Amino acid sequence: MNFDHVNQELFAFLDHSPNAFYAVHNMCARLEQAGMTRLFEGAPWKLEAGQGYFVTRNDSAIIAFRIPKADYKGFQMMASHCDSPVFKIKPNAEITIDKQYVKLNVERYGGMICAPWLDRPLSVAGRVIVRTEEGIETKLINIDRDLMIIPNLAIHMNRQVNEGHKFNAQVDMLPLFCEKGEEKDEFAQMIASEAGVTAEDILDADLYLYSRTPATTLGLHNEFIASGRLDDLQCAFASLQGFIEAEPVDSVAVHCVFDNEEVGSGSKQGAAGTFLSDTLHRINSAMGRTEEEYLMSIASSFLVSADNAHAVHPNHAEKTDPTNRSYMNRGIVIKYSANQKYTTDAVSGAIMRAICKHAGVPCQTFANRSDMLGGSTLGNISQSQVALNTVDIGLAQLAMHSPYETAGAKDTAYLIEAARVLFSSSMEGKGDGNYKLTFS
Ligand code: ZN
């Protein structure tokens, strides 16, 4: 495996994907480049065996699928998410201080670690909705330079700063944007000029801060990588790459990346929405299949919910379960939770182990300490729309939900290989609990 090459491609994807809109935009470009056809939910679908397609919803979630040449048994799927905890810019964002500074009014999106957002270069990216003669049009914008900063209070003004600080999002987290000049609404003017329109033509916007610090490699032997948004663009990238490299024979390969995982998934473009179920139903009917055939195919399908996992922390090894401890560069982490916060059970865990074995990549296990509540992810949430054998996995990382996270330099390549095997495989029910697994 060429770990370095994989990481260079991952870094380019991370650095050019400051938020979900750009991640989806970049995945579309990659799929088009690989010869796949874009579909729209509002237009009819004519699908052909042997071809690959993709569709987006809200420009912030994407499902790509490849139909094999022969008749298919089921769907082999991997789902990840493309949103990260971040600060969203509120409408009417400008706040003037002492007629000297302009700072921006922002609010929290998801549960981030606040401290590392301070004292580092930030900028803004997202989408604006522009008035047209016919209606409205979406434009992506990214102010691609160091633009803002959220400054810390000097230690002389907060002597307790190193004894634990409680961050107030309305007070502590507002970024400094510019010196107050003669012009009014300079933020709106900047956004409009970046979009190539006038401020009056912008009807609304979804704009987010992002950290400007690019992805890099660390460690004496270059064994670690660090970047913003590794949770969960690392998995999304690996899933996409494995999907493109796969050779589906008996199953439809389905690469899904949802938005809004960090805020509970309950949107039209989130895992609790109908996007996956609608897409699978449309594939089924476009291929001339009945509803019974749809349900039979779901029973012969598998979903890998891929969302990053916690590595043992070098300074806080005591925070991890005594026997299910995952480490960076030790491969795919299979996550277990008795309460089904993670969907893994004996059947889906066994299938995932078979996939890793066939791919020749290591796997390890994670469970939360029994006295600690872990996070949730998208696998269990998507079950309310499409219920099927599902496993929760991830890649081990440190500092989850920091704007700069650390992970293993080998693990992305391992997940690409496991995804390639998953998307090229099929499973067939032989009564409940027994499956024939075919790896092409
Ligand atoms: Zn995540």
Coordinates of C-alpha atoms and ligand atoms in Angstrom, one line a residue:
M1 CA 0.0 0.0 0.0
N2 CA 1.3 3.5 -0.9
F3 CA 0.4 5.2 2.3
D4 CA 2.2 8.5 1.4
H5 CA 0.3 8.8 -1.9
V6 CA -3.0 8.1 -0.2
N7 CA -2.3 10.8 2.4
Q8 CA -1.3 13.4 -0.1
E9 CA -4.7 12.8 -1.9
L10 CA -6.5 12.9 1.5
F11 CA -4.8 16.2 2.4
A12 CA -5.8 17.8 -0.8
F13 CA -9.4 16.7 -0.2
L14 CA -9.4 17.9 3.4
D15 CA -7.8 21.3 2.6
H16 CA -10.3 21.9 -0.2
S17 CA -13.3 20.8 1.8
P18 CA -13.9 23.5 4.5
N19 CA -17.4 22.3 5.1
A20 CA -20.1 19.8 3.9
F21 CA -21.0 21.8 0.7
Y22 CA -17.4 21.7 -0.5
A23 CA -16.9 18.1 0.5
V24 CA -19.9 17.1 -1.6
H25 CA -18.8 19.4 -4.5
N26 CA -15.4 17.8 -4.5
M27 CA -16.8 14.2 -4.4
C28 CA -19.1 15.1 -7.3
A29 CA -16.1 16.2 -9.3
R30 CA -14.2 13.0 -8.5
L31 CA -17.1 10.8 -9.5
E32 CA -17.6 12.7 -12.8
Q33 CA -13.9 12.3 -13.5
A34 CA -14.4 8.5 -12.9
G35 CA -17.0 8.4 -15.6
M36 CA -20.2 8.3 -13.4
T37 CA -23.4 10.2 -14.3
R38 CA -25.0 12.8 -12.2
L39 CA -28.7 12.3 -11.5
F40 CA -31.2 14.8 -9.9
E41 CA -34.0 13.8 -7.5
G42 CA -36.4 16.1 -9.4
A43 CA -35.8 14.4 -12.8
P44 CA -36.6 10.8 -14.1
W45 CA -33.9 8.2 -13.7
K46 CA -33.0 5.8 -16.5
L47 CA -30.5 3.4 -15.2
E48 CA -28.4 0.9 -17.0
A49 CA -26.6 -2.2 -15.7
G50 CA -22.8 -1.8 -15.6
Q51 CA -23.0 2.0 -15.0
G52 CA -22.3 4.3 -12.0
Y53 CA -24.4 7.3 -10.9
F54 CA -24.6 9.8 -8.1
V55 CA -27.2 12.2 -6.7
T56 CA -27.0 15.0 -4.1
R57 CA -29.5 16.4 -1.7
N58 CA -29.3 20.0 -0.4
D59 CA -25.8 20.1 -2.0
S60 CA -24.6 18.7 1.3
A61 CA -25.3 15.0 1.2
I62 CA -24.4 12.6 -1.6
I63 CA -25.2 9.0 -2.6
A64 CA -23.3 7.3 -5.4
F65 CA -24.1 3.8 -6.7
R66 CA -22.8 1.4 -9.2
I67 CA -25.1 -1.2 -10.8
P68 CA -23.3 -4.5 -11.7
K69 CA -23.6 -5.9 -15.2
A70 CA -25.5 -9.0 -14.0
D71 CA -28.7 -9.1 -11.9
Y72 CA -27.9 -8.0 -8.4
K73 CA -28.7 -9.7 -5.0
G74 CA -28.6 -6.6 -2.7
F75 CA -26.8 -3.4 -1.8
Q76 CA -23.3 -3.3 -0.3
M77 CA -23.1 0.1 1.4
M78 CA -20.8 2.4 3.3
A79 CA -22.2 5.6 5.1
S80 CA -20.2 8.4 6.6
H81 CA -20.8 12.1 7.3
C82 CA -19.3 15.3 5.9
D83 CA -20.3 17.9 8.5
S84 CA -18.0 18.8 11.5
P85 CA -18.6 20.9 14.6
V86 CA -18.1 24.5 13.6
F87 CA -19.2 28.1 14.1
K88 CA -22.0 29.2 11.8
I89 CA -22.3 32.9 11.0
K90 CA -25.6 34.4 12.0
P91 CA -27.7 36.7 9.8
N92 CA -26.9 40.4 10.5
A93 CA -23.4 39.3 11.6
E94 CA -21.5 42.5 12.1
I95 CA -21.0 43.8 15.7
T96 CA -19.0 47.1 16.1
I97 CA -16.9 47.6 19.3
D98 CA -15.9 51.1 20.4
K99 CA -16.3 52.3 16.8
Q100 CA -12.9 50.6 16.2
Y101 CA -13.4 46.9 15.5
V102 CA -15.9 44.8 13.6
K103 CA -16.5 41.3 14.9
L104 CA -18.9 38.7 13.7
N105 CA -21.9 37.1 15.5
V106 CA -21.6 33.3 15.3
E107 CA -23.3 30.4 16.9
R108 CA -22.2 26.8 17.6
Y109 CA -23.0 24.0 15.2
G110 CA -22.5 20.7 17.0
G111 CA -20.3 20.0 20.0
M112 CA -16.8 21.3 19.4
I113 CA -13.7 21.7 21.7
C114 CA -13.7 25.5 21.9
A115 CA -10.1 26.3 23.1
P116 CA -8.2 25.3 19.9
W117 CA -10.4 27.6 17.8
L118 CA -8.7 30.6 19.4
D119 CA -5.5 32.3 18.2
R120 CA -5.4 30.6 14.8
P121 CA -6.1 31.9 11.3
L122 CA -9.7 31.4 10.2
S123 CA -11.8 32.1 7.2
V124 CA -15.3 31.7 6.0
A125 CA -17.0 29.4 3.4
G126 CA -20.4 28.1 2.5
R127 CA -23.2 28.9 0.1
V128 CA -25.2 32.0 -0.8
I129 CA -28.6 32.0 -2.4
V130 CA -28.8 34.5 -5.2
R131 CA -31.8 36.1 -6.8
T132 CA -32.2 35.3 -10.6
E133 CA -34.8 36.3 -13.2
E134 CA -36.4 32.9 -12.8
G135 CA -36.1 32.4 -9.1
I136 CA -33.0 31.5 -7.0
E137 CA -29.6 30.0 -7.6
T138 CA -27.0 28.5 -5.2
K139 CA -23.4 29.6 -5.3
L140 CA -20.5 28.2 -3.2
I141 CA -18.1 30.7 -1.9
N142 CA -14.8 30.3 0.0
I143 CA -12.7 33.3 1.0
D144 CA -9.4 31.5 0.4
R145 CA -7.1 33.5 2.7
D146 CA -6.3 34.0 6.3
L147 CA -9.1 36.4 7.3
M148 CA -10.2 36.3 10.9
I149 CA -9.1 35.3 14.4
I150 CA -10.8 34.6 17.7
P151 CA -8.2 36.2 20.1
N152 CA -7.7 34.8 23.6
L153 CA -7.8 37.2 26.5
A154 CA -4.3 37.9 27.8
I155 CA -3.4 35.9 30.9
H156 CA -3.0 39.2 32.8
M157 CA -6.7 39.8 32.3
N158 CA -7.7 36.2 33.2
R159 CA -5.2 34.8 35.7
Q160 CA -7.3 31.6 36.0
V161 CA -7.1 30.8 32.3
N162 CA -5.0 27.6 32.9
E163 CA -7.3 26.3 35.7
G164 CA -10.1 25.5 33.3
H165 CA -12.1 28.0 31.4
K166 CA -15.8 27.9 30.8
F167 CA -16.4 29.2 27.2
N168 CA -19.5 31.3 26.6
A169 CA -20.2 31.1 22.8
Q170 CA -21.8 34.5 22.7
V171 CA -18.9 36.2 24.5
D172 CA -15.7 34.3 24.0
M173 CA -16.0 32.8 20.5
L174 CA -16.8 35.8 18.2
P175 CA -14.1 36.3 15.5
L176 CA -12.4 39.7 14.9
F177 CA -13.1 40.6 11.2
C178 CA -11.8 44.1 10.5
E179 CA -11.2 47.6 11.7
K180 CA -14.2 49.8 11.5
G181 CA -14.1 51.9 8.4
E182 CA -16.4 54.3 6.6
E183 CA -18.2 51.6 4.7
K184 CA -21.3 49.9 6.0
D185 CA -21.9 46.1 5.9
E186 CA -18.4 45.2 4.8
F187 CA -18.9 41.5 5.5
A188 CA -22.0 41.3 3.3
Q189 CA -20.1 43.3 0.6
M190 CA -17.2 40.9 0.8
I191 CA -19.4 37.9 0.4
A192 CA -21.3 39.4 -2.5
S193 CA -18.1 40.4 -4.3
E194 CA -16.7 36.9 -3.9
A195 CA -20.0 35.5 -5.3
G196 CA -19.7 37.9 -8.2
V197 CA -23.1 39.6 -7.4
T198 CA -24.3 42.7 -5.6
A199 CA -25.3 42.5 -1.9
E200 CA -28.9 43.2 -2.8
D201 CA -29.0 40.0 -5.0
I202 CA -28.1 37.7 -2.1
L203 CA -31.3 36.5 -0.5
D204 CA -29.8 34.3 2.1
A205 CA -26.7 32.3 3.1
D206 CA -25.3 29.4 5.0
L207 CA -21.8 30.5 6.0
Y208 CA -19.3 28.8 8.4
L209 CA -15.9 29.6 9.9
Y210 CA -13.1 27.1 9.2
S211 CA -9.6 26.7 10.3
R212 CA -7.0 27.7 7.8
T213 CA -4.3 25.3 9.1
P214 CA -3.5 22.8 6.4
A215 CA -3.3 19.0 6.9
T216 CA 0.2 17.7 7.7
T217 CA 2.2 14.6 8.6
L218 CA 3.8 14.3 12.1
G219 CA 5.8 11.8 14.2
L220 CA 9.5 10.7 14.0
H221 CA 8.6 8.2 11.3
N222 CA 5.8 10.3 9.7
E223 CA 3.3 7.9 11.4
F224 CA 0.6 10.5 12.3
I225 CA -1.5 12.9 10.3
A226 CA -3.2 16.0 11.6
S227 CA -5.9 18.1 10.0
G228 CA -9.3 19.7 10.6
R229 CA -12.4 17.6 9.8
L230 CA -10.8 14.1 10.0
D231 CA -14.0 13.2 11.7
D232 CA -15.5 12.3 9.3
L233 CA -14.0 13.3 6.0
Q234 CA -11.2 10.7 6.5
C235 CA -13.9 8.0 6.3
A236 CA -15.8 9.8 3.5
F237 CA -12.6 10.0 1.5
A238 CA -11.7 6.3 2.0
S239 CA -15.3 5.2 1.2
L240 CA -15.2 7.2 -2.1
Q241 CA -11.8 5.9 -3.1
G242 CA -12.8 2.3 -2.4
F243 CA -16.1 2.8 -4.2
I244 CA -14.3 4.0 -7.4
E245 CA -11.7 1.2 -7.3
A246 CA -14.3 -1.5 -6.6
E247 CA -15.6 -4.1 -9.1
P248 CA -19.2 -4.8 -8.2
V249 CA -20.4 -8.2 -9.5
D250 CA -23.5 -9.4 -7.7
S251 CA -24.5 -6.3 -5.6
V252 CA -25.1 -2.6 -6.1
A253 CA -22.3 -0.7 -4.5
V254 CA -23.6 2.4 -2.6
H255 CA -21.4 5.2 -1.2
C256 CA -23.4 7.5 1.1
V257 CA -22.2 10.7 2.8
F258 CA -24.8 12.4 5.0
D259 CA -24.9 15.9 6.5
N260 CA -25.9 17.0 10.0
E261 CA -24.6 14.0 11.9
E262 CA -23.1 16.4 14.4
V263 CA -26.6 17.8 15.3
G264 CA -28.6 14.6 15.4
S265 CA -29.1 13.7 11.7
G266 CA -32.7 14.8 11.7
S267 CA -32.8 16.8 8.5
K268 CA -33.8 16.0 4.9
Q269 CA -30.1 15.5 4.1
G270 CA -29.3 13.7 7.4
A271 CA -29.2 9.9 8.0
A272 CA -32.6 10.1 9.7
G273 CA -34.1 11.5 6.5
T274 CA -35.4 9.6 3.6
F275 CA -32.5 10.1 1.2
L276 CA -31.1 6.6 1.3
S277 CA -34.5 4.9 1.3
D278 CA -35.7 7.1 -1.5
T279 CA -32.6 6.3 -3.6
L280 CA -32.7 2.6 -3.0
H281 CA -36.4 2.5 -4.0
R282 CA -35.7 4.5 -7.1
I283 CA -32.9 2.1 -8.1
N284 CA -35.3 -0.8 -7.5
S285 CA -38.1 0.6 -9.6
A286 CA -35.7 1.8 -12.4
M287 CA -34.4 -1.7 -12.7
G288 CA -38.0 -3.0 -13.1
R289 CA -38.2 -4.8 -9.7
T290 CA -41.2 -5.3 -7.5
E291 CA -41.6 -4.1 -3.9
E292 CA -41.2 -7.7 -2.7
E293 CA -37.9 -7.9 -4.7
Y294 CA -36.8 -4.7 -3.0
L295 CA -37.4 -6.2 0.5
M296 CA -35.6 -9.4 -0.5
S297 CA -32.6 -7.4 -1.7
I298 CA -32.5 -5.4 1.6
A299 CA -32.4 -8.7 3.5
S300 CA -29.3 -9.5 1.4
S301 CA -27.6 -6.2 2.0
F302 CA -25.0 -4.8 4.4
L303 CA -24.3 -1.3 5.7
V304 CA -21.0 -0.2 7.1
S305 CA -21.5 2.9 9.1
A306 CA -18.0 4.6 9.1
D307 CA -17.4 7.3 11.6
N308 CA -14.1 7.9 13.3
A309 CA -13.3 6.3 16.7
H310 CA -11.2 7.3 19.7
A311 CA -7.6 6.1 19.9
V312 CA -6.1 5.6 23.4
H313 CA -4.9 9.1 24.5
P314 CA -1.2 9.2 25.4
N315 CA -1.9 11.5 28.4
H316 CA -5.2 9.9 29.4
A317 CA -4.9 6.2 28.8
E318 CA -7.3 5.7 31.8
K319 CA -10.2 7.1 29.8
T320 CA -10.4 4.0 27.6
D321 CA -12.0 0.6 28.3
P322 CA -9.6 -1.9 29.8
T323 CA -9.9 -4.5 27.1
N324 CA -11.2 -2.8 24.0
R325 CA -8.6 -0.2 23.2
S326 CA -7.9 1.1 19.7
Y327 CA -4.7 2.7 18.5
M328 CA -3.8 4.7 15.5
N329 CA -2.3 2.7 12.6
R330 CA -3.7 -0.6 13.9
G331 CA -6.5 -0.6 11.3
I332 CA -10.2 -0.5 11.3
V333 CA -12.0 -0.1 14.6
I334 CA -15.1 -2.1 15.1
K335 CA -17.3 -0.3 17.7
Y336 CA -19.5 -2.1 20.2
S337 CA -22.3 -0.9 22.4
A338 CA -24.7 -3.1 24.3
N339 CA -27.3 -0.4 24.1
Q340 CA -27.0 -0.3 20.3
K341 CA -25.6 3.2 20.1
Y342 CA -23.4 1.4 17.7
T343 CA -25.2 -1.1 15.6
T344 CA -22.5 -3.8 15.6
D345 CA -23.8 -7.2 16.8
A346 CA -22.3 -10.6 16.4
V347 CA -23.5 -11.1 12.9
S348 CA -22.5 -7.7 11.5
G349 CA -19.2 -7.8 13.4
A350 CA -18.4 -11.2 12.0
I351 CA -19.2 -10.0 8.4
M352 CA -16.9 -7.0 8.9
R353 CA -14.1 -9.2 10.2
A354 CA -14.5 -11.4 7.1
I355 CA -14.2 -8.2 4.9
C356 CA -11.1 -7.0 6.7
K357 CA -9.5 -10.5 6.5
H358 CA -10.2 -10.7 2.7
A359 CA -8.8 -7.1 2.3
G360 CA -5.7 -8.1 4.2
V361 CA -6.1 -5.1 6.6
P362 CA -5.9 -5.2 10.4
C363 CA -9.0 -4.6 12.6
Q364 CA -9.4 -3.8 16.3
T365 CA -12.3 -3.2 18.7
F366 CA -13.6 -0.3 20.7
A367 CA -16.1 -0.1 23.5
N368 CA -16.7 2.8 25.9
R369 CA -15.8 2.4 29.5
S370 CA -18.9 1.0 31.3
D371 CA -19.0 4.1 33.5
M372 CA -18.8 6.6 30.5
L373 CA -21.4 7.6 28.0
G374 CA -20.0 7.6 24.5
G375 CA -21.1 9.6 21.4
S376 CA -23.6 8.4 18.9
T377 CA -23.3 8.1 15.2
L378 CA -25.4 7.6 12.1
G379 CA -25.6 3.8 11.8
N380 CA -28.4 3.3 14.4
I381 CA -30.3 6.4 13.2
S382 CA -30.5 5.3 9.5
Q383 CA -32.1 2.0 10.7
S384 CA -35.5 3.8 11.0
Q385 CA -35.4 4.4 7.2
V386 CA -33.6 1.3 5.9
A387 CA -33.3 -1.5 8.4
L388 CA -30.6 -4.1 7.6
N389 CA -27.4 -5.8 9.0
T390 CA -25.2 -2.8 10.0
V391 CA -21.8 -2.5 11.6
D392 CA -20.3 0.6 13.1
I393 CA -16.6 1.2 12.4
G394 CA -14.2 4.1 12.3
L395 CA -10.5 5.0 12.2
A396 CA -8.8 5.7 15.5
Q397 CA -8.0 9.4 16.2
L398 CA -7.2 11.8 18.9
A399 CA -8.9 15.1 19.9
M400 CA -12.2 14.4 18.2
H401 CA -14.2 17.6 17.5
S402 CA -11.1 19.8 17.8
P403 CA -10.5 22.0 14.7
Y404 CA -7.2 20.2 14.4
E405 CA -7.4 16.4 15.0
T406 CA -4.7 13.7 14.8
A407 CA -5.0 10.2 13.2
G408 CA -2.8 7.4 11.9
A409 CA -0.9 7.7 8.6
K410 CA -1.7 4.1 7.6
D411 CA -5.4 3.8 8.5
T412 CA -6.9 5.7 5.5
A413 CA -5.3 3.2 3.1
Y414 CA -6.6 0.3 5.2
L415 CA -10.1 1.6 5.0
I416 CA -9.9 2.2 1.2
E417 CA -8.9 -1.4 0.8
A418 CA -11.7 -2.7 3.1
A419 CA -14.2 -0.4 1.3
R420 CA -13.0 -1.8 -2.1
V421 CA -13.6 -5.3 -0.9
L422 CA -17.0 -4.5 0.6
F423 CA -18.2 -2.7 -2.6
S424 CA -17.0 -5.7 -4.7
S425 CA -18.7 -8.3 -2.5
S426 CA -22.2 -9.7 -2.0
M427 CA -24.1 -11.6 0.6
E428 CA -27.0 -13.9 0.3
G429 CA -29.4 -14.9 3.1
K430 CA -29.5 -18.6 3.8
G431 CA -32.2 -18.4 6.5
D432 CA -32.0 -15.8 9.3
G433 CA -28.5 -15.4 10.7
N434 CA -26.8 -17.5 8.0
Y435 CA -25.2 -15.8 5.0
K436 CA -23.2 -16.8 2.0
L437 CA -20.5 -14.1 1.5
T438 CA -18.9 -13.8 -1.9
F439 CA -15.8 -11.8 -2.5
S440 CA -15.0 -11.3 -6.2
Ligands
ZN1 ZN -18.2 11.7 13.3

